[in-house]
């Protein structure tokens, strides 16, 4: 069948919602949820942008554009998309090396990769990434995000933080004597508010209360203690533009070599966006009893991240905390996420000057809480306690690479490790053995001494074939006929075919007649395409062990 655009799953969640019926109570519930999530998203998206090293409004633009666009086109009813803290770990090194134009180009390239993944229906493939790999590099992002917030939390005098973790920590240690009491106080108050507020069980977002408390502290402290200065969004960035996002051109300052070198970062951004989006959709399905379309979700995220750079928006994916909050406050459909994006736009157009009073330390405290939630110490310890040594090793390697080097490296190495571990586990299932029993239950007399049965079990693919074939070649001397029992071989690739043909040639050189018994459908089809067919006095195929033994006895 040829490719057809009609096969592309677009707006799957919206269409499913419409089919099930959408009424006025659903609309009111979505309106309330959208406004609530808007309150949570505004400070978080600005904090993520600052952590990436760009102006805070670019985080807002990400939520304004990605939230509605991905919700309209996507396959998960309740997911809320926008800039997330985990992406800051990938985006900060890009900004550090290539500037804002490089960041926008990497985002566009990541969107293109996500779009291709969705069209190629790779949504389910992402689910096969082992848990230690995802846990390792996501936990690493929590540590890196935490390190990025130390400067603003304590008000340290550092012009620009180094790209790599160890250099960054050394720079922070050297700058620690410049700690500012005012910023530190605001940061601690905001942090403690977010920790304590949930215990009161009041249905008001803790982020909102914490940011209001921190902002009030930022205004009150200099009033009562003039010697204290509190750095705010206004004092550092001059405030947030009270206007719509403008159309940008982001490729003028970049050459072809930059584009090549940005591919690794774009690939890592695409992988993290896909993992976060599909993980979020699975969690929401479990909580709400819905069912998402993974390919529609990837396509929507691809289109969203293709559009974002033209308006200066940060790379975006599904935000788990915002999505779960969206469900808990009563959202019924993707319309809640659309309303959340539109609400952020209205707030920017009306109340942008107020954002100038938000203290940088308060935003840093917001990301410190996010970093702790991302780190997920409980799950890491669970893998260390009950996981195999290989799982623990993968977790630590991915974690270490994310923290010490770069998350794009960790994603690449993690994918390779995942593939190698899978191949090793499959290879462990594959093997061969001589069946040494002198008689068989369905035979009236024993086999001749110069006839043996060799059983191959498990999938025959690269990495697993040599173990199964080496014993066959090495211990076949003195035989006249060999029965290869292949009933336990479910699948075979070209490497398995080549290894089997090599073993057959070795046996034929010793004038040994070979019978392939009980070959399953897929291996049989592959062998036929490879030209492995019956040859008089050399090779035969049989459907049962009984007939195979009879044929081998006659040739012996």
XYZ file of C-alpha atoms in Angstrom:
556
model
C 0.000 0.000 0.000
C 1.263 3.487 -0.842
C 1.566 6.393 1.522
C -1.559 8.465 2.044
C -2.091 11.576 4.110
C -5.452 10.136 5.127
C -3.518 7.587 7.211
C -1.957 10.308 9.371
C -3.786 10.468 12.733
C -4.476 14.152 13.391
C -6.750 15.659 16.057
C -7.462 12.146 17.328
C -8.295 13.222 20.896
C -10.522 16.080 19.748
C -12.445 13.844 17.349
C -12.928 11.134 20.000
C -14.229 13.744 22.448
C -16.715 15.016 19.871
C -17.937 11.476 19.085
C -18.683 10.788 22.741
C -20.645 14.021 23.082
C -19.657 17.400 24.470
C -22.131 19.451 26.500
C -22.281 22.716 28.402
C -21.172 21.188 31.764
C -18.092 19.813 29.984
C -17.328 23.258 28.582
C -17.630 24.889 32.013
C -15.348 22.248 33.519
C -12.753 22.829 30.792
C -12.930 26.598 31.264
C -12.229 26.265 34.983
C -9.399 23.793 34.408
C -7.814 25.947 31.684
C -7.756 29.068 33.870
C -6.303 27.093 36.796
C -3.509 25.543 34.722
C -2.734 28.984 33.307
C -1.900 30.154 36.848
C 0.462 27.201 37.340
C 2.092 27.499 33.908
C 2.970 31.213 33.899
C 5.702 31.228 36.584
C 6.964 27.766 35.601
C 7.432 28.548 31.927
C 9.219 31.805 32.718
C 11.481 29.963 35.170
C 12.307 27.345 32.525
C 13.221 30.062 30.011
C 15.515 31.743 32.524
C 17.135 28.365 33.295
C 17.779 27.964 29.550
C 19.577 31.321 29.476
C 16.978 33.249 27.433
C 14.439 35.992 28.130
C 11.502 34.803 30.290
C 8.874 35.735 27.682
C 10.112 32.935 25.400
C 8.826 30.423 27.933
C 5.432 32.105 27.891
C 5.385 32.071 24.085
C 6.098 28.339 24.181
C 3.022 27.700 26.329
C 0.836 30.139 24.359
C 1.552 28.432 21.032
C 2.356 24.805 21.916
C -0.463 24.368 24.444
C -3.383 24.966 22.045
C -1.699 23.662 18.866
C -0.623 20.295 20.326
C -3.969 19.907 22.098
C -5.871 20.449 18.816
C -3.721 18.017 16.794
C -2.726 15.482 19.474
C -3.881 12.097 20.645
C -4.164 12.617 24.424
C -7.262 14.316 25.798
C -5.886 15.793 28.999
C -2.188 16.469 28.302
C -1.009 20.058 28.718
C 2.041 21.037 26.680
C 4.629 23.757 27.098
C 8.252 24.280 28.154
C 9.269 21.844 30.906
C 12.181 21.921 33.337
C 13.804 18.762 31.957
C 14.342 20.426 28.585
C 16.399 23.207 30.206
C 19.267 20.741 30.623
C 19.372 20.266 26.840
C 18.583 23.819 25.809
C 21.062 25.647 28.051
C 24.195 24.167 26.352
C 22.740 25.059 22.927
C 22.159 28.677 23.983
C 25.623 28.775 25.583
C 27.354 27.661 22.361
C 25.110 28.837 19.509
C 22.972 31.598 20.965
C 19.233 32.102 20.597
C 19.267 31.448 16.840
C 20.892 28.060 17.422
C 18.263 27.226 20.027
C 15.425 27.996 17.621
C 17.035 25.975 14.830
C 17.588 22.973 17.144
C 13.924 23.203 18.200
C 12.808 23.249 14.557
C 14.999 20.243 13.735
C 13.624 18.374 16.764
C 10.085 19.125 15.550
C 10.940 17.678 12.153
C 12.288 14.499 13.772
C 9.159 14.161 15.929
C 6.953 14.594 12.879
C 8.825 11.854 10.987
C 8.603 9.549 14.023
C 4.846 10.010 14.182
C 4.291 9.532 10.451
C 6.479 6.396 10.579
C 4.246 5.134 13.422
C 7.070 4.836 15.927
C 4.865 5.840 18.854
C 4.924 2.355 20.358
C 8.685 1.955 19.819
C 9.404 4.627 22.444
C 7.734 2.378 25.030
C 10.513 -0.197 24.561
C 13.204 2.077 26.020
C 14.188 0.349 29.287
C 13.147 1.932 32.550
C 16.758 2.292 33.882
C 17.686 4.371 30.802
C 14.823 6.863 31.157
C 15.127 6.979 34.942
C 18.876 7.546 34.715
C 18.899 10.521 32.404
C 15.721 12.083 33.819
C 17.169 11.852 37.346
C 20.332 13.445 35.987
C 18.311 16.359 34.637
C 16.987 16.952 38.150
C 20.539 17.361 39.483
C 21.572 19.670 36.635
C 18.434 21.820 36.992
C 19.158 22.151 40.703
C 22.724 23.272 39.961
C 21.465 25.860 37.462
C 19.233 27.453 40.136
C 21.881 27.953 42.823
C 23.084 31.234 41.291
C 19.693 32.972 41.380
C 18.527 31.319 44.613
C 21.449 32.832 46.538
C 21.905 35.908 44.327
C 25.509 35.045 43.452
C 27.584 37.327 41.240
C 28.269 35.178 38.151
C 28.063 36.646 34.660
C 27.514 33.320 32.859
C 27.506 29.767 34.165
C 29.896 27.311 32.445
C 28.504 24.643 30.137
C 29.685 21.594 32.105
C 28.577 20.559 35.581
C 31.940 20.343 37.380
C 33.098 23.701 35.996
C 29.750 25.178 36.994
C 29.999 23.879 40.552
C 33.563 25.197 40.901
C 32.390 28.598 39.670
C 29.496 28.593 42.143
C 31.829 27.662 45.005
C 34.185 30.521 44.126
C 31.252 32.960 43.890
C 29.571 31.833 47.119
C 31.073 34.671 49.228
C 28.978 37.068 47.078
C 25.765 35.553 48.532
C 23.036 38.175 48.963
C 20.917 37.935 52.092
C 17.818 39.444 50.460
C 17.670 37.022 47.525
C 18.433 34.067 49.780
C 15.630 35.038 52.180
C 13.100 35.351 49.343
C 14.226 32.014 47.907
C 13.943 30.209 51.239
C 10.499 31.671 52.000
C 9.214 30.676 48.554
C 10.706 27.190 48.881
C 9.232 26.595 52.344
C 5.826 27.860 51.204
C 5.727 25.307 48.382
C 6.758 22.525 50.777
C 4.291 23.422 53.555
C 1.245 24.617 51.570
C 0.039 21.173 50.331
C -0.382 20.045 53.956
C -3.281 22.490 54.411
C -5.343 20.643 51.734
C -6.643 23.950 50.348
C -7.623 23.708 46.647
C -5.390 26.599 45.550
C -2.172 25.905 43.571
C 0.848 26.006 45.856
C 2.920 27.625 43.091
C 0.576 30.628 43.076
C 0.690 31.097 46.849
C 4.475 30.668 46.889
C 5.053 33.201 44.099
C 2.725 35.736 45.741
C 4.499 35.235 49.075
C 7.952 35.510 47.475
C 6.970 38.621 45.506
C 5.581 40.291 48.634
C 8.811 39.476 50.462
C 10.782 40.910 47.541
C 8.858 44.195 47.842
C 8.787 44.378 51.653
C 12.425 43.550 52.466
C 13.990 46.558 50.640
C 11.295 48.793 52.123
C 12.185 47.842 55.721
C 15.872 47.148 55.064
C 17.112 49.560 52.364
C 20.550 47.931 52.327
C 19.021 44.749 50.872
C 18.493 44.482 47.123
C 16.272 41.876 45.473
C 16.875 40.984 41.833
C 13.640 40.685 39.862
C 12.601 39.998 36.286
C 12.280 43.741 35.823
C 15.764 44.583 37.164
C 17.455 41.892 35.035
C 15.396 41.751 31.845
C 13.481 45.011 31.885
C 10.134 43.244 32.173
C 7.914 41.187 29.869
C 6.729 42.674 26.542
C 3.026 43.476 26.686
C 2.435 42.303 23.125
C 1.765 39.354 20.876
C 4.718 37.105 19.872
C 6.353 38.434 16.708
C 7.343 36.416 13.652
C 11.090 35.741 13.739
C 13.869 34.742 11.339
C 16.267 32.550 13.294
C 18.751 31.180 10.712
C 20.605 34.305 9.558
C 23.610 33.957 11.884
C 24.135 30.201 11.419
C 26.115 28.303 8.792
C 25.933 24.712 7.532
C 28.519 23.494 10.023
C 26.380 24.784 12.901
C 23.400 22.907 11.480
C 25.417 19.675 11.379
C 26.691 20.076 14.915
C 23.191 20.893 16.206
C 21.783 17.564 15.015
C 22.826 15.658 18.173
C 21.099 18.231 20.376
C 18.009 18.208 18.141
C 17.858 14.410 18.331
C 18.133 14.507 22.135
C 15.393 17.168 22.332
C 13.135 15.049 20.103
C 13.763 11.925 22.185
C 13.064 13.683 25.475
C 9.929 15.342 24.071
C 8.624 12.006 22.790
C 9.383 10.159 26.032
C 7.787 12.875 28.179
C 4.739 13.178 25.916
C 3.994 9.466 25.767
C 4.791 8.854 29.439
C 2.416 11.670 30.381
C -0.307 10.240 28.123
C 0.063 6.767 29.669
C -0.177 8.179 33.220
C -3.296 10.175 32.325
C -4.902 7.147 30.670
C -4.401 5.176 33.876
C -5.910 7.925 36.009
C -8.828 8.911 33.764
C -9.625 5.663 31.952
C -8.953 7.224 28.544
C -6.865 5.862 25.658
C -4.331 7.967 23.764
C -3.018 7.637 20.206
C 0.815 7.687 20.461
C 1.451 8.457 16.800
C -0.998 11.364 16.801
C 0.747 12.676 19.898
C 4.175 12.543 18.215
C 2.861 14.234 15.064
C 1.237 16.994 17.119
C 4.439 17.604 19.078
C 6.369 17.628 15.827
C 4.128 20.265 14.264
C 4.098 22.269 17.492
C 7.885 22.407 17.701
C 8.127 23.208 13.986
C 5.932 26.286 14.506
C 7.373 27.484 17.834
C 10.724 28.850 16.565
C 8.980 31.262 14.183
C 7.461 33.007 17.224
C 10.404 32.683 19.609
C 8.814 29.940 21.712
C 10.860 27.420 23.677
C 10.819 23.743 22.729
C 7.773 22.160 24.356
C 6.350 18.812 25.351
C 3.680 17.470 27.698
C 4.167 18.657 31.270
C 3.219 15.844 33.653
C 2.587 18.047 36.711
C 0.386 20.461 34.750
C -1.419 17.609 32.998
C -2.202 15.773 36.246
C -3.382 19.056 37.781
C -5.525 19.571 34.678
C -7.215 16.219 35.315
C -7.668 16.821 39.039
C -9.349 20.206 38.592
C -11.943 18.653 36.302
C -10.774 18.923 32.679
C -12.868 16.875 30.244
C -11.221 17.403 26.844
C -8.322 19.016 24.912
C -10.262 22.265 25.094
C -8.882 22.788 28.626
C -5.316 22.946 27.266
C -6.449 25.273 24.472
C -8.052 27.588 27.056
C -4.880 27.456 29.172
C -2.812 28.769 26.226
C -5.306 31.487 25.332
C -5.513 32.508 29.002
C -1.745 32.933 29.225
C -1.870 35.161 26.138
C -4.602 37.337 27.697
C -2.683 37.602 30.962
C 0.459 38.684 29.073
C -1.484 41.323 27.135
C -3.154 42.705 30.273
C -0.884 42.020 33.263
C 2.639 41.724 31.817
C 3.977 44.719 33.865
C 3.193 42.837 37.085
C 5.628 40.061 36.105
C 8.478 42.551 36.483
C 8.118 42.259 40.267
C 8.693 38.508 40.353
C 11.976 37.846 42.209
C 14.565 35.716 40.439
C 15.138 33.798 43.702
C 11.448 32.870 43.867
C 11.532 31.481 40.329
C 14.699 29.563 41.223
C 12.904 28.049 44.231
C 10.063 26.992 41.921
C 12.515 25.062 39.740
C 14.259 23.551 42.772
C 10.969 21.881 43.730
C 10.514 20.766 40.127
C 14.069 19.365 40.118
C 13.394 17.352 43.283
C 10.230 15.881 41.761
C 12.118 15.046 38.560
C 14.944 13.328 40.436
C 12.476 10.825 41.945
C 14.858 9.343 44.525
C 12.409 6.586 45.474
C 12.376 5.041 41.987
C 16.159 5.291 41.658
C 16.643 3.483 44.974
C 14.127 0.824 43.943
C 16.180 0.000 40.839
C 19.382 -0.110 42.909
C 17.755 -2.439 45.475
C 15.938 -4.924 43.258
C 17.412 -4.464 39.774
C 20.047 -6.619 38.154
C 23.616 -5.390 38.060
C 23.250 -4.494 34.388
C 20.168 -2.358 35.140
C 21.962 -0.541 37.953
C 24.986 0.009 35.709
C 22.832 1.489 32.938
C 21.047 3.748 35.425
C 24.347 5.060 36.835
C 25.955 5.502 33.400
C 23.018 7.486 32.016
C 22.800 9.512 35.221
C 26.535 10.250 35.242
C 26.690 11.221 31.566
C 23.716 13.559 31.947
C 25.238 15.297 34.944
C 28.916 15.397 33.960
C 28.775 15.786 30.181
C 25.599 16.427 28.252
C 22.131 14.966 28.081
C 22.378 14.529 24.307
C 25.335 12.192 24.928
C 23.413 10.384 27.670
C 20.405 9.849 25.388
C 22.586 8.441 22.614
C 24.577 6.168 24.919
C 21.390 5.111 26.701
C 19.763 4.067 23.431
C 22.847 2.044 22.450
C 22.972 0.418 25.897
C 19.271 -0.411 25.646
C 19.814 -2.118 22.291
C 22.871 -4.013 23.537
C 21.073 -5.184 26.674
C 18.116 -6.378 24.631
C 20.380 -8.274 22.246
C 22.254 -9.847 25.145
C 19.035 -10.979 26.802
C 17.745 -12.426 23.536
C 21.091 -14.114 22.911
C 20.883 -15.741 26.332
C 17.621 -17.370 25.232
C 19.258 -18.849 22.138
C 21.361 -21.989 22.260
C 21.959 -25.455 20.910
C 22.457 -28.885 22.464
C 22.950 -32.475 21.383
C 20.054 -34.682 22.439
C 21.952 -37.607 23.890
C 18.990 -39.898 24.613
C 19.483 -43.269 22.859
C 15.785 -43.739 22.151
C 12.755 -41.531 21.660
C 9.254 -42.062 22.918
C 7.821 -42.460 19.431
C 10.510 -44.853 18.124
C 10.628 -48.639 18.340
C 14.408 -48.913 18.197
C 17.381 -46.715 19.161
C 19.135 -44.374 16.749
C 22.283 -45.616 15.045
C 25.497 -44.422 16.658
C 26.320 -42.298 13.608
C 23.031 -40.323 13.740
C 22.444 -37.501 16.240
C 19.785 -34.914 16.959
C 20.863 -31.311 17.571
C 18.211 -29.017 19.030
C 18.351 -25.258 18.399
C 16.166 -23.059 20.591
C 15.510 -19.332 20.667
C 15.575 -16.616 17.981
C 18.483 -16.796 15.543
C 19.677 -13.232 14.995
C 23.000 -11.394 14.995
C 24.756 -11.807 18.302
C 22.967 -15.063 19.107
C 23.802 -17.367 16.209
C 27.416 -18.183 16.939
C 26.646 -19.720 20.317
C 24.078 -22.042 18.740
C 26.217 -23.066 15.758
C 29.701 -23.405 17.235
C 28.939 -26.622 19.143
C 27.288 -28.095 16.037
C 30.387 -27.558 13.901
C 32.891 -28.662 16.527
C 31.309 -31.942 17.663
C 30.000 -33.547 14.491
C 32.965 -35.723 13.558
C 32.192 -39.404 12.816
C 28.514 -38.805 12.069
C 26.664 -39.822 8.931
C 23.461 -37.832 9.541
C 22.416 -34.926 11.747
C 18.862 -33.844 12.530
C 18.545 -30.115 13.307
C 15.457 -29.817 15.482
C 14.270 -26.205 14.908
C 10.772 -26.291 16.374
C 11.848 -23.870 19.128
C 13.251 -21.223 16.712
C 10.468 -18.613 16.347
C 12.345 -16.135 14.146
C 15.536 -15.754 12.129
C 17.299 -12.799 10.501
C 19.934 -12.676 7.757
C 22.738 -13.218 10.288
C 21.029 -16.409 11.422
C 20.670 -17.554 7.811
C 24.363 -16.941 7.068
C 25.430 -18.763 10.240
C 23.141 -21.710 9.466
C 24.365 -21.930 5.858
C 27.957 -21.873 7.104
C 27.206 -24.734 9.512
C 25.481 -26.705 6.743
C 28.484 -26.278 4.432
C 30.788 -27.455 7.204
C 28.649 -30.572 7.730
C 28.376 -31.265 3.997
C 32.177 -31.110 3.646
C 32.259 -33.973 6.163
C 29.703 -35.864 4.011
C 27.055 -35.565 6.723
C 23.431 -35.677 5.637
C 21.324 -32.969 7.357
C 17.601 -32.912 8.091
C 15.916 -29.666 9.167
C 12.986 -30.678 11.349
C 9.897 -28.707 12.436
C 11.019 -25.407 10.882
C 8.503 -22.695 11.784
C 6.843 -20.438 9.220
C 9.032 -17.299 9.497
C 12.427 -19.106 9.496
C 11.211 -21.343 6.660
C 10.258 -18.331 4.535
C 13.620 -16.638 5.212
C 15.534 -19.818 4.323
C 13.614 -20.174 1.046
C 14.394 -16.584 0.068
C 18.073 -17.248 0.885
C 18.122 -20.276 -1.427
C 18.354 -22.945 1.291
C 16.379 -25.771 -0.318
C 16.409 -29.598 -0.214
C 19.379 -31.228 -1.992
C 19.578 -34.978 -2.677
C 21.982 -36.786 -0.332
C 22.784 -33.488 1.446
C 19.782 -31.632 2.882
C 16.113 -32.384 3.563
C 13.178 -30.719 5.339
C 10.705 -32.684 7.503
C 7.589 -31.649 9.392
C 8.104 -33.992 12.358
C 10.902 -35.510 14.381
C 9.554 -39.014 13.667
C 9.893 -38.669 9.888
C 13.236 -36.888 10.299
C 14.669 -39.790 12.290
C 13.390 -42.291 9.710
C 15.015 -40.330 6.872
C 18.294 -39.925 8.761
C 18.408 -43.671 9.572
C 17.981 -44.573 5.893
C 20.847 -42.288 4.870
C 23.100 -43.564 7.650
